[in-house]
PDB file of C-alpha atoms in Angstrom:
ATOM      1  CA  MET Q   1       0.000   0.000   0.000  1.00  0.00           C
ATOM      2  CA  PRO Q   2       1.585   3.280  -1.067  1.00  0.00           C
ATOM      3  CA  HIS Q   3       2.014   5.962   1.554  1.00  0.00           C
ATOM      4  CA  SER Q   4       0.598   9.325   0.696  1.00  0.00           C
ATOM      5  CA  LEU Q   5       1.815  12.575   2.191  1.00  0.00           C
ATOM      6  CA  SER Q   6      -1.718  13.762   2.806  1.00  0.00           C
ATOM      7  CA  ALA Q   7      -2.303  10.960   5.278  1.00  0.00           C
ATOM      8  CA  LEU Q   8       0.756  12.003   7.312  1.00  0.00           C
ATOM      9  CA  SER Q   9       0.210  15.755   7.289  1.00  0.00           C
ATOM     10  CA  ALA Q  10      -2.008  17.694   9.645  1.00  0.00           C
ATOM     11  CA  PRO Q  11      -5.546  18.466   8.566  1.00  0.00           C
ATOM     12  CA  VAL Q  12      -5.786  21.545   6.398  1.00  0.00           C
ATOM     13  CA  ARG Q  13      -7.914  24.435   7.637  1.00  0.00           C
ATOM     14  CA  ARG Q  14     -10.461  25.258   4.986  1.00  0.00           C
ATOM     15  CA  PRO Q  15     -11.433  28.918   4.545  1.00  0.00           C
ATOM     16  CA  ILE Q  16     -15.066  29.725   5.247  1.00  0.00           C
ATOM     17  CA  PHE Q  17     -15.340  31.800   2.102  1.00  0.00           C
ATOM     18  CA  ARG Q  18     -13.158  32.440  -0.905  1.00  0.00           C
ATOM     19  CA  GLY Q  19     -10.377  34.897  -0.285  1.00  0.00           C
ATOM     20  CA  ALA Q  20     -10.190  34.260   3.475  1.00  0.00           C
ATOM     21  CA  VAL Q  21      -6.608  33.062   3.185  1.00  0.00           C
ATOM     22  CA  HIS Q  22      -5.702  36.174   1.239  1.00  0.00           C
ATOM     23  CA  LEU Q  23      -7.320  38.381   3.897  1.00  0.00           C
ATOM     24  CA  GLU Q  24      -5.369  36.620   6.677  1.00  0.00           C
ATOM     25  CA  GLN Q  25      -2.113  37.126   4.782  1.00  0.00           C
ATOM     26  CA  GLU Q  26      -2.929  40.781   4.150  1.00  0.00           C
ATOM     27  CA  ARG Q  27      -3.810  41.369   7.809  1.00  0.00           C
ATOM     28  CA  GLY Q  28      -0.533  39.748   8.874  1.00  0.00           C
ATOM     29  CA  ALA Q  29       1.411  41.975   6.493  1.00  0.00           C
ATOM     30  CA  VAL Q  30      -0.317  45.112   7.799  1.00  0.00           C
ATOM     31  CA  LEU Q  31       0.385  44.126  11.415  1.00  0.00           C
ATOM     32  CA  ARG Q  32       4.053  43.548  10.573  1.00  0.00           C
ATOM     33  CA  LEU Q  33       4.270  46.980   8.922  1.00  0.00           C
ATOM     34  CA  VAL Q  34       2.650  48.681  11.922  1.00  0.00           C
ATOM     35  CA  ALA Q  35       5.005  46.918  14.337  1.00  0.00           C
ATOM     36  CA  LEU Q  36       8.007  47.859  12.199  1.00  0.00           C
ATOM     37  CA  GLY Q  37       6.873  51.502  12.114  1.00  0.00           C
ATOM     38  CA  ILE Q  38       6.513  51.622  15.897  1.00  0.00           C
ATOM     39  CA  ILE Q  39       9.932  50.070  16.434  1.00  0.00           C
ATOM     40  CA  LEU Q  40      11.618  52.387  13.938  1.00  0.00           C
ATOM     41  CA  SER Q  41      10.030  55.542  15.357  1.00  0.00           C
ATOM     42  CA  ALA Q  42      11.051  54.555  18.900  1.00  0.00           C
ATOM     43  CA  ALA Q  43      14.613  53.844  17.752  1.00  0.00           C
ATOM     44  CA  VAL Q  44      14.911  57.181  15.948  1.00  0.00           C
ATOM     45  CA  THR Q  45      13.543  59.077  18.958  1.00  0.00           C
ATOM     46  CA  ILE Q  46      16.040  57.413  21.287  1.00  0.00           C
ATOM     47  CA  LEU Q  47      18.969  57.942  18.910  1.00  0.00           C
ATOM     48  CA  VAL Q  48      18.203  61.641  18.465  1.00  0.00           C
ATOM     49  CA  GLY Q  49      18.240  62.186  22.225  1.00  0.00           C
ATOM     50  CA  VAL Q  50      21.363  60.106  22.809  1.00  0.00           C
ATOM     51  CA  LEU Q  51      23.459  61.316  19.895  1.00  0.00           C
ATOM     52  CA  ARG Q  52      22.804  65.009  20.413  1.00  0.00           C
ATOM     53  CA  PRO Q  53      25.996  66.368  21.995  1.00  0.00           C
ATOM     54  CA  PRO Q  54      25.740  68.236  25.332  1.00  0.00           C
ATOM     55  CA  ALA Q  55      27.450  71.282  23.789  1.00  0.00           C
ATOM     56  CA  LEU Q  56      24.581  71.680  21.311  1.00  0.00           C
ATOM     57  CA  ARG Q  57      22.011  71.396  24.100  1.00  0.00           C
ATOM     58  CA  ALA Q  58      23.746  74.118  26.144  1.00  0.00           C
ATOM     59  CA  GLN Q  59      24.089  76.332  23.073  1.00  0.00           C
ATOM     60  CA  ALA Q  60      20.365  75.984  22.340  1.00  0.00           C
ATOM     61  CA  GLU Q  61      19.518  76.970  25.938  1.00  0.00           C
ATOM     62  CA  GLU Q  62      21.724  80.076  25.757  1.00  0.00           C
ATOM     63  CA  SER Q  63      20.112  81.353  22.573  1.00  0.00           C
ATOM     64  CA  TYR Q  64      16.588  80.547  23.781  1.00  0.00           C
ATOM     65  CA  CYS Q  65      15.973  83.833  25.650  1.00  0.00           C
ATOM     66  CA  ARG Q  66      16.341  87.411  24.414  1.00  0.00           C
ATOM     67  CA  PRO Q  67      19.348  89.354  25.805  1.00  0.00           C
ATOM     68  CA  PRO Q  68      18.016  90.942  28.990  1.00  0.00           C
ATOM     69  CA  LEU Q  69      16.557  87.588  30.098  1.00  0.00           C
ATOM     70  CA  LYS Q  70      18.375  84.464  31.285  1.00  0.00           C
ATOM     71  CA  PHE Q  71      17.513  80.804  30.838  1.00  0.00           C
ATOM     72  CA  ALA Q  72      16.733  78.981  34.113  1.00  0.00           C
ATOM     73  CA  ALA Q  73      14.884  75.666  34.589  1.00  0.00           C
ATOM     74  CA  GLY Q  74      13.240  75.797  31.164  1.00  0.00           C
ATOM     75  CA  ALA Q  75      12.031  79.399  31.398  1.00  0.00           C
ATOM     76  CA  CYS Q  76      13.270  82.916  30.635  1.00  0.00           C
ATOM     77  CA  VAL Q  77      13.758  84.965  33.812  1.00  0.00           C
ATOM     78  CA  ALA Q  78      15.128  88.419  34.643  1.00  0.00           C
ATOM     79  CA  GLN Q  79      17.171  87.161  37.639  1.00  0.00           C
ATOM     80  CA  CYS Q  80      18.350  83.723  38.621  1.00  0.00           C
ATOM     81  CA  PRO Q  81      16.017  82.165  41.197  1.00  0.00           C
ATOM     82  CA  ALA Q  82      17.205  80.963  44.611  1.00  0.00           C
ATOM     83  CA  GLY Q  83      19.397  77.896  44.302  1.00  0.00           C
ATOM     84  CA  TYR Q  84      20.627  78.838  40.814  1.00  0.00           C
ATOM     85  CA  GLU Q  85      24.031  80.276  39.965  1.00  0.00           C
ATOM     86  CA  ASP Q  86      24.325  83.155  37.486  1.00  0.00           C
ATOM     87  CA  ARG Q  87      26.521  82.158  34.534  1.00  0.00           C
ATOM     88  CA  GLY Q  88      25.785  84.957  32.111  1.00  0.00           C
ATOM     89  CA  ARG Q  89      22.768  84.159  29.957  1.00  0.00           C
ATOM     90  CA  VAL Q  90      22.164  80.829  31.692  1.00  0.00           C
ATOM     91  CA  CYS Q  91      21.337  80.105  35.338  1.00  0.00           C
ATOM     92  CA  SER Q  92      22.658  76.708  36.421  1.00  0.00           C
ATOM     93  CA  PHE Q  93      21.321  74.760  39.383  1.00  0.00           C
ATOM     94  CA  ARG Q  94      23.590  74.923  42.405  1.00  0.00           C
ATOM     95  CA  SER Q  95      23.543  71.948  44.742  1.00  0.00           C
ATOM     96  CA  LEU Q  96      22.495  73.071  48.200  1.00  0.00           C
ATOM     97  CA  SER Q  97      23.994  70.015  49.891  1.00  0.00           C
ATOM     98  CA  ARG Q  98      27.591  71.309  49.658  1.00  0.00           C
TER      99      ARG Q  98
END
């Protein structure tokens, strides 16, 4: 008696209607594209933050406020607040534990 491969293989799932297999493949492809987009956008966001040199960040803070104002804790102020040291156009946080 000849052995057939169909007898040894698992039962085949039959689609309920024509094109169901195509729809499952298309849905899988869309899910893969969405997952890839999420991963790529997260990677780019992390790389931009990590690769940006500290000198550029400090330079951006200095040029953020107009000349009479100084940059302190993310805002433009006329005078450095308590606990901040005056360093020209930027007020830097001074540790109070020293």
